[in-house]
PDB file of C-alpha atoms and ligand atoms in Angstrom:
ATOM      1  CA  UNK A1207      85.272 114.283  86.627  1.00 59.00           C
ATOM      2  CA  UNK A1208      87.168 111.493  86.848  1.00 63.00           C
ATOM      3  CA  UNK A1209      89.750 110.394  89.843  1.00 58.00           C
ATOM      4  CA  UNK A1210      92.772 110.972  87.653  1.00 63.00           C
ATOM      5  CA  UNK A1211      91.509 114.695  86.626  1.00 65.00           C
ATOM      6  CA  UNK A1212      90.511 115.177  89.992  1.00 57.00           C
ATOM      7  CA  UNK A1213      94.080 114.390  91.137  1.00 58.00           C
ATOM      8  CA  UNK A1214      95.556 116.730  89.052  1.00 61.00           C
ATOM      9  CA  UNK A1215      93.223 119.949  89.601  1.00 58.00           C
ATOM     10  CA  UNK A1216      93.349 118.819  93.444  1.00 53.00           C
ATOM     11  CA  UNK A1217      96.365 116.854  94.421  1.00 54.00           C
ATOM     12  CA  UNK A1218      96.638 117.974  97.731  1.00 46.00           C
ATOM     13  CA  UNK A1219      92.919 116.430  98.439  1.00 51.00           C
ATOM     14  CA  UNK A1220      93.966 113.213  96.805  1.00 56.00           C
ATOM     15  CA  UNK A1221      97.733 112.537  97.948  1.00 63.00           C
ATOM     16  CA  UNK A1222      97.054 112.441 102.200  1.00 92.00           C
ATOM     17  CA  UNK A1223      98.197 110.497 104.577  1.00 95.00           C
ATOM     18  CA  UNK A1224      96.266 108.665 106.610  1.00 96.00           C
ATOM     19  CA  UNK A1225      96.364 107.918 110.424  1.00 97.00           C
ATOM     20  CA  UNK A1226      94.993 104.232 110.806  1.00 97.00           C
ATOM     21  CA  UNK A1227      95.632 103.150 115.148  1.00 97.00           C
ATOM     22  CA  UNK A1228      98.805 104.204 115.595  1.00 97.00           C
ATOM     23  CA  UNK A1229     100.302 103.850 112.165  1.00 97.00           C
ATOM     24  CA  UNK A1230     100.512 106.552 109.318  1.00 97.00           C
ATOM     25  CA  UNK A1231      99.911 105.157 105.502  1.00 97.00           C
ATOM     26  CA  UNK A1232     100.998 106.659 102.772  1.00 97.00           C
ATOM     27  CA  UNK A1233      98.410 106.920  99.246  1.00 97.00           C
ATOM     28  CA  UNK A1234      99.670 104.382  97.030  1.00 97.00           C
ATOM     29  CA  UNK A1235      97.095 103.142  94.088  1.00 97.00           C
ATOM     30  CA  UNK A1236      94.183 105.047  93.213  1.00 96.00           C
ATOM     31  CA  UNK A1237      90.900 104.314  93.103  1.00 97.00           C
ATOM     32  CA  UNK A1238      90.620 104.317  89.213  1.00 97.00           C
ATOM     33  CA  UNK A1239      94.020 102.320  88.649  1.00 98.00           C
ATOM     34  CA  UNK A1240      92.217  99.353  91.036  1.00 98.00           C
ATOM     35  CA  UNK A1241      89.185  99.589  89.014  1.00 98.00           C
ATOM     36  CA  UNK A1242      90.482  99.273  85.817  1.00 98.00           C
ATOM     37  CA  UNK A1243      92.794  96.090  86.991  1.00 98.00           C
ATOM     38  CA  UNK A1244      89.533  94.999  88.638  1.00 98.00           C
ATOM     39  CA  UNK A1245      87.807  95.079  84.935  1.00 98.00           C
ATOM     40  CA  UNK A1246      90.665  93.381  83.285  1.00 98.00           C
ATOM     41  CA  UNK A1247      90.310  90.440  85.458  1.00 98.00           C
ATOM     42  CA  UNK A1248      86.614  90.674  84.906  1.00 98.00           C
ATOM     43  CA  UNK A1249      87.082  90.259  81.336  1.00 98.00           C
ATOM     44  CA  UNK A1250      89.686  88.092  81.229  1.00 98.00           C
ATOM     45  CA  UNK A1251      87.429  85.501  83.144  1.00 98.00           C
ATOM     46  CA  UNK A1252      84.425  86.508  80.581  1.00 98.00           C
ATOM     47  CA  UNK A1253      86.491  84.936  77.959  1.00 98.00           C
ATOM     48  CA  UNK A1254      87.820  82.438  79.663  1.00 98.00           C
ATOM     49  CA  UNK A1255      84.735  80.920  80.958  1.00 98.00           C
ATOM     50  CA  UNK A1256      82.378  81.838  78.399  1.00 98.00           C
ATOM     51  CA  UNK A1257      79.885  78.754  78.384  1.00 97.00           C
ATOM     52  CA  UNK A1258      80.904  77.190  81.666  1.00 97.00           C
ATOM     53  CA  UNK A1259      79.106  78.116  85.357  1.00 96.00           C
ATOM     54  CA  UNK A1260      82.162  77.996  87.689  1.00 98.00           C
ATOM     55  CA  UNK A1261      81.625  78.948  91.635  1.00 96.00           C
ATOM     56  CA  UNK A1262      83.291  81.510  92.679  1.00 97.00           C
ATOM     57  CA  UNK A1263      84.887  80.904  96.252  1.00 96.00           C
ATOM     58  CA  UNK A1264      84.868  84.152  98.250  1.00 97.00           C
ATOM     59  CA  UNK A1265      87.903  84.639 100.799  1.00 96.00           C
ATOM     60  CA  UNK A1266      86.445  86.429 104.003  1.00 94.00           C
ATOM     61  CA  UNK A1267      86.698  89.188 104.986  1.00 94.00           C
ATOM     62  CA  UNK A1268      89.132  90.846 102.686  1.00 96.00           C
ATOM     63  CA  UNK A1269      88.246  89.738  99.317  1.00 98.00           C
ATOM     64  CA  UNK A1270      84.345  91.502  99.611  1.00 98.00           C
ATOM     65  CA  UNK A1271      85.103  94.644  98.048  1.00 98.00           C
ATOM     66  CA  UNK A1272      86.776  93.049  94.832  1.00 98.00           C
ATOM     67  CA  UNK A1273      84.836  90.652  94.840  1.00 98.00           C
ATOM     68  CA  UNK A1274      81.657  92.708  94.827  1.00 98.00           C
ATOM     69  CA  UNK A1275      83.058  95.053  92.372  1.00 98.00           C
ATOM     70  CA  UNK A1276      84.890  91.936  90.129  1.00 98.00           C
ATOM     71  CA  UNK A1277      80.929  89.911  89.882  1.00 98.00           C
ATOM     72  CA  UNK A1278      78.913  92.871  88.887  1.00 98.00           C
ATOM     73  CA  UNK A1279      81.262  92.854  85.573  1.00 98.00           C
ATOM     74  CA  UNK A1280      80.936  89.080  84.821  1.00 98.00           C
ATOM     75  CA  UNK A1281      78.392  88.190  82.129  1.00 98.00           C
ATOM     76  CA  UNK A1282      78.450  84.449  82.435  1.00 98.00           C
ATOM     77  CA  UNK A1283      76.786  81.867  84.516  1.00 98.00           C
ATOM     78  CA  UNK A1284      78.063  81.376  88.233  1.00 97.00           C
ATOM     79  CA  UNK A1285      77.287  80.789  91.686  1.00 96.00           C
ATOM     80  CA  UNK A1286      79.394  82.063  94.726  1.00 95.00           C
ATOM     81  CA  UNK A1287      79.848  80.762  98.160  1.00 94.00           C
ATOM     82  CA  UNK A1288      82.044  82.241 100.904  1.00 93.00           C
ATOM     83  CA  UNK A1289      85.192  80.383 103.644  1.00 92.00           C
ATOM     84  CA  UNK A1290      86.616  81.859 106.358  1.00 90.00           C
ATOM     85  CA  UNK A1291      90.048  80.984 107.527  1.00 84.00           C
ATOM     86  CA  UNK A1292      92.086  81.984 110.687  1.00 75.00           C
ATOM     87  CA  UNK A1293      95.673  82.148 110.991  1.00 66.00           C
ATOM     88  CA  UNK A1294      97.190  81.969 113.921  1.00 59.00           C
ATOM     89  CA  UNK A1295     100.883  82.684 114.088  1.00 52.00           C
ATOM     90  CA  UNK A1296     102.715  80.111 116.572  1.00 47.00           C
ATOM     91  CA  UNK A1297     106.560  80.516 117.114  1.00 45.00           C
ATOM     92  CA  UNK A1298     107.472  78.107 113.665  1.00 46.00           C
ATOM     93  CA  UNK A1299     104.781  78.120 111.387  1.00 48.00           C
ATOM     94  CA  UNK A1300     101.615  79.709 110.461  1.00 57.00           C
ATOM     95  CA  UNK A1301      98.179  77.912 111.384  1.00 64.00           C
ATOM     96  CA  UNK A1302      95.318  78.030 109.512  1.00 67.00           C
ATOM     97  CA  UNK A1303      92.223  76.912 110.601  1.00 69.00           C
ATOM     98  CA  UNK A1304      88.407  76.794 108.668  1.00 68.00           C
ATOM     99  CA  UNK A1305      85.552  79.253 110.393  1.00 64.00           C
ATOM    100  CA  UNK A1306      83.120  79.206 107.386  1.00 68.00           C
ATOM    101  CA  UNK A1307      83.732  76.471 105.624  1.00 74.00           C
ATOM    102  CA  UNK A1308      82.086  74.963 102.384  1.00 81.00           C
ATOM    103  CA  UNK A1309      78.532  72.674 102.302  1.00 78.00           C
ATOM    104  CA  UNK A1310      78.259  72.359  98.535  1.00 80.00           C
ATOM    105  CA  UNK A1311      79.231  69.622  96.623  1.00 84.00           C
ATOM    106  CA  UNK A1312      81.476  70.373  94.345  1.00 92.00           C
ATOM    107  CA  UNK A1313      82.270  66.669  92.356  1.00 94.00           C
ATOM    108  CA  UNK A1314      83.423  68.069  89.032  1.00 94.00           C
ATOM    109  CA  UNK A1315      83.167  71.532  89.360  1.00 96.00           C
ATOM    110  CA  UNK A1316      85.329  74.578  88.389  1.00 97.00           C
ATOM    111  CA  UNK A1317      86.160  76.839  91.020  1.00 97.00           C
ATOM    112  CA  UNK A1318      87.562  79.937  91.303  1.00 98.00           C
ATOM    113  CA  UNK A1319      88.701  81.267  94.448  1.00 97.00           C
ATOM    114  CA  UNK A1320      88.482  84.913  95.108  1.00 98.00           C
ATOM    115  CA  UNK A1321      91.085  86.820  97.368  1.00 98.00           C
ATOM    116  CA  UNK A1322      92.045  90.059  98.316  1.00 98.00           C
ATOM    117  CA  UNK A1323      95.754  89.355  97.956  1.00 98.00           C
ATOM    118  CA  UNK A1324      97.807  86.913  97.884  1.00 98.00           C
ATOM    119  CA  UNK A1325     101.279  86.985  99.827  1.00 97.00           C
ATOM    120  CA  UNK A1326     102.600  83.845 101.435  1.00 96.00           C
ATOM    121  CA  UNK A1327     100.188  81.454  99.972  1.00 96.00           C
ATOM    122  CA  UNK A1328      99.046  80.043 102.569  1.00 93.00           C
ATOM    123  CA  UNK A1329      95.601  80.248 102.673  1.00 93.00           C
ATOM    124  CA  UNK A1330      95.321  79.944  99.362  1.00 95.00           C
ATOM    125  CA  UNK A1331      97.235  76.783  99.543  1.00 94.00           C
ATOM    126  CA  UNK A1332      95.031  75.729 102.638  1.00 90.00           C
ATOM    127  CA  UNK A1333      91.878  76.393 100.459  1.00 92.00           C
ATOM    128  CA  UNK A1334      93.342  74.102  97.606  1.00 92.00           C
ATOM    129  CA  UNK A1335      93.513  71.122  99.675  1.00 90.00           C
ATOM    130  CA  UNK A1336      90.075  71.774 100.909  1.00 88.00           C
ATOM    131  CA  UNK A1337      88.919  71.967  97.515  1.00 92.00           C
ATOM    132  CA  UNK A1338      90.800  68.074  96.415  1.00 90.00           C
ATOM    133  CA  UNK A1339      88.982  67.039  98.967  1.00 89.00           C
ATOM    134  CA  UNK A1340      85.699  68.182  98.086  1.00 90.00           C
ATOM    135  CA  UNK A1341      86.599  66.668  94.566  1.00 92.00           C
ATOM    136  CA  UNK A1342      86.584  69.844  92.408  1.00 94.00           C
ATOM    137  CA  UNK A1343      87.250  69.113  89.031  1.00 96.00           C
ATOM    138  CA  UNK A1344      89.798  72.104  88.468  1.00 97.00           C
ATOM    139  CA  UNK A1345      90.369  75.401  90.333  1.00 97.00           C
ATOM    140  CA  UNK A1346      91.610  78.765  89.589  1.00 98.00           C
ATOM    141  CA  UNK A1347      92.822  81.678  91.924  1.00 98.00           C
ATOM    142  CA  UNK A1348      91.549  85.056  91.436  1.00 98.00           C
ATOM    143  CA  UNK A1349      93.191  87.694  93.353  1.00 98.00           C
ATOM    144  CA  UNK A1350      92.935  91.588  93.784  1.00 98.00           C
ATOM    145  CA  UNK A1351      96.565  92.097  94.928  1.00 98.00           C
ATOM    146  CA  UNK A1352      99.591  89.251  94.340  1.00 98.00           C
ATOM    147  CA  UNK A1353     102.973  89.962  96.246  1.00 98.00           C
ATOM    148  CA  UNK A1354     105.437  87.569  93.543  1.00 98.00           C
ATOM    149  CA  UNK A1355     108.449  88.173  96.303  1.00 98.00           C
ATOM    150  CA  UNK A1356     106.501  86.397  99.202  1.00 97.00           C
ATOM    151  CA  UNK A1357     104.887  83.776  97.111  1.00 98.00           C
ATOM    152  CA  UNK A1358     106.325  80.291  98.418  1.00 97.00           C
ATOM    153  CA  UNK A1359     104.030  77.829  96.636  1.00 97.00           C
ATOM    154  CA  UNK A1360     103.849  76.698  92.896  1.00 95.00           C
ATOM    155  CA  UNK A1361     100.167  76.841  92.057  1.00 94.00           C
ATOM    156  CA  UNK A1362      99.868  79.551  89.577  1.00 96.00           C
ATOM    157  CA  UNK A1363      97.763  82.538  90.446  1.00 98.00           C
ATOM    158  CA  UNK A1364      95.363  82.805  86.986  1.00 98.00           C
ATOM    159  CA  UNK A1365      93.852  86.156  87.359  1.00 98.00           C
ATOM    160  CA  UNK A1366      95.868  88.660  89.466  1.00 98.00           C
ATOM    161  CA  UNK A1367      95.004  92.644  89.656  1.00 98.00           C
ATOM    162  CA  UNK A1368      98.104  94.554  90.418  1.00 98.00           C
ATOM    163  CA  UNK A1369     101.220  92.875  91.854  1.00 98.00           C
ATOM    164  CA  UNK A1370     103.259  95.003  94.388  1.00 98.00           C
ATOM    165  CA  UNK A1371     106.032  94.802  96.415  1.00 97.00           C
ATOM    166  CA  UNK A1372     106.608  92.689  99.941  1.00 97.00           C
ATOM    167  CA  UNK A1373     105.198  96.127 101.309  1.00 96.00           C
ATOM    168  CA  UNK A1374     101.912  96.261 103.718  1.00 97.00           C
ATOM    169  CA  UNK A1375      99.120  98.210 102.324  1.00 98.00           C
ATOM    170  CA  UNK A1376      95.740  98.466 103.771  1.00 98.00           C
ATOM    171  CA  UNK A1377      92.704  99.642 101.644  1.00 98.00           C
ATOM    172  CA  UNK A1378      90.212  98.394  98.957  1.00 98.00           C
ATOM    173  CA  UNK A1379      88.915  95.343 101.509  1.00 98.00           C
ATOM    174  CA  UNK A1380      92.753  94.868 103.196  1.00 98.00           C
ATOM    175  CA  UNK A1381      92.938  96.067 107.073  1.00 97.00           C
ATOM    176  CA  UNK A1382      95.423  97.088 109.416  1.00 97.00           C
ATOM    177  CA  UNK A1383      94.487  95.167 112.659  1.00 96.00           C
ATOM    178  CA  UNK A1384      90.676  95.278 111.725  1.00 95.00           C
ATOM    179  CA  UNK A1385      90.471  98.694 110.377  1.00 97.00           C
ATOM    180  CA  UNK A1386      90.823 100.299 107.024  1.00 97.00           C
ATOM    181  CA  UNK A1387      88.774  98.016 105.150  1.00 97.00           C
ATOM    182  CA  UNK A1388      86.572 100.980 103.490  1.00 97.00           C
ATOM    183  CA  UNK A1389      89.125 102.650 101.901  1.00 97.00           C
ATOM    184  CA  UNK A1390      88.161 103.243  98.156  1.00 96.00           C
ATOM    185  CA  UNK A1391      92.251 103.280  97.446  1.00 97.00           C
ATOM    186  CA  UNK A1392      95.331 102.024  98.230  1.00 98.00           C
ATOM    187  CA  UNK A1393      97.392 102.731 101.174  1.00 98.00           C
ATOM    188  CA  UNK A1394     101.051 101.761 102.252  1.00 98.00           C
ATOM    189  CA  UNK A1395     102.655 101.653 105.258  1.00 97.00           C
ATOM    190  CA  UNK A1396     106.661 102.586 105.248  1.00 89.00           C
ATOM    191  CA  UNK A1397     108.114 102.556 108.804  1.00 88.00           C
TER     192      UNK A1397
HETATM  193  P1  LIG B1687      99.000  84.568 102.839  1.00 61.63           P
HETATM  194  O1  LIG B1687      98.259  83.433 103.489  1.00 61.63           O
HETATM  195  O2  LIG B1687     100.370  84.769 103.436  1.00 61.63           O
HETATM  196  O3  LIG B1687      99.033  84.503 101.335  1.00 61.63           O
HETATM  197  O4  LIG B1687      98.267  85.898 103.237  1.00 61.63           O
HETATM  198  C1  LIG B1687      96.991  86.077 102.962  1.00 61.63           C
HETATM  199  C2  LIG B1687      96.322  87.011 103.946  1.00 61.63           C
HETATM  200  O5  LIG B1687      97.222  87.845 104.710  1.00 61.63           O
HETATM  201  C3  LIG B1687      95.512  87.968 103.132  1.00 61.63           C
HETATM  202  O6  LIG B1687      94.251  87.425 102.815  1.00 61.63           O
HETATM  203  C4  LIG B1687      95.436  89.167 104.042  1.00 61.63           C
HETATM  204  O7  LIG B1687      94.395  89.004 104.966  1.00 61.63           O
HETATM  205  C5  LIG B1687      96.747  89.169 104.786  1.00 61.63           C
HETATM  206  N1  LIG B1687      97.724  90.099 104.152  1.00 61.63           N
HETATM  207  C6  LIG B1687      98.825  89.784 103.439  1.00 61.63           C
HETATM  208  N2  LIG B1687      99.480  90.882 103.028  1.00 61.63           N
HETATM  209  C7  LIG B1687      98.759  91.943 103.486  1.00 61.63           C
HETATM  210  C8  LIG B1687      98.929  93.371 103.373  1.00 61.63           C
HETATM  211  O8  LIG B1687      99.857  93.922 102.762  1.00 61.63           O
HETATM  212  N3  LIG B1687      97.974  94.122 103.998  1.00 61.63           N
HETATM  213  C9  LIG B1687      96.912  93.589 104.680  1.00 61.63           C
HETATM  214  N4  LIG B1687      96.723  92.273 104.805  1.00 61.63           N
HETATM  215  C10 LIG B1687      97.641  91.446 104.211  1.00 61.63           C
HETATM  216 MG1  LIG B1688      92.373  88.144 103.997  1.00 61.63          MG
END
């Protein structure tokens, strides 16, 4: 049976809350609606990059689950690598500093940089610049979840799964001070 048929034969086993620390979430997106946005992108970038071998740069530690899930669909050529960024939030702006960062070479390559969601920008815009340094020919932004209200930057965001509101949800890879990561769906928090 599938989630959907399961929710409706047993929607009182799919629509709890959950306590995560000292917050309450509430269900949000189901397992089957991520997957199916998670095989769209797959798809999309099938077509797209049919013929080429881009590298697909992996956004720790959030983007792992879509990314895992996203990669097992792709029929084409590519390699993957993984960066690590920190953010630390001073009283003006928001710091971002590299933990893993990148060895390869990538003069002329296509890359493709794979995150759990986009909000701000900011690391993806952090990860750009790495990237012109590095000398990649052309790169692309694949991400799970895209939050168009927070967005400050103009890069486009290629492949996006779902976009939601300026709302915090935890699930699918996304945490709530560490925790929550596991979550097969989507959970949001309203205060
Ligand atoms: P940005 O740099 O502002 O685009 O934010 C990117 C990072 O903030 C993401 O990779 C997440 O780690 C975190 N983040 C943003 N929104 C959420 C959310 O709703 N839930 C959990 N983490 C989030
Ligand atoms: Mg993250």
């Amino acid at each position: 049976m599938d989630s959907f048929a399961f929710s409706l034969l047993f929607p009182q086993k799919n629509m709890q809350k959950i306590q995560l620390l000292d917050k309450e979430f509430e269900p949000f997106i189901a397992e089957s609606e991520i997957q199916a946005a998670v095989s769209r992108v797959a798809n999309q970038i099938n077509v797209d990059f049919a013929g080429k071998s881009p590298l697909f740069l992996i956004v720790l530690n959030g983007a792992f689950m879509f990314a895992a899930d996203m990669m097992k669909q792709l029929t084409i050529t590519c390699e993957l690598s993984f960066v690590k960024i920190a953010s630390y939030h001073g009283a003006e702006q928001k710091d971002l500093q590299e933990l893993i960062g990148l060895n390869e070479d990538l003069t002329g390559r296509e890359v493709i940089i794979v995150e759990d969601i986009v909000d701000s920008g900011n690391t993806v815009h952090r990860i750009f610049e790495m990237l012109k340094e590095k000398n990649a020919a052309k790169v692309y932004v694949a991400s799970m979840f895209f939050k168009p209200g927070a967005y400050k930057y103009q890069h486009p965001i290629q492949y996006t799964g779902l976009n939601i509101a300026n709302d915090f949800i935890v699930g699918y890879g996304l945490d709530y001070n560490g925790v929550g990561r596991n979550l097969n769906a989507i959970y949001v928090y309203k205060p």
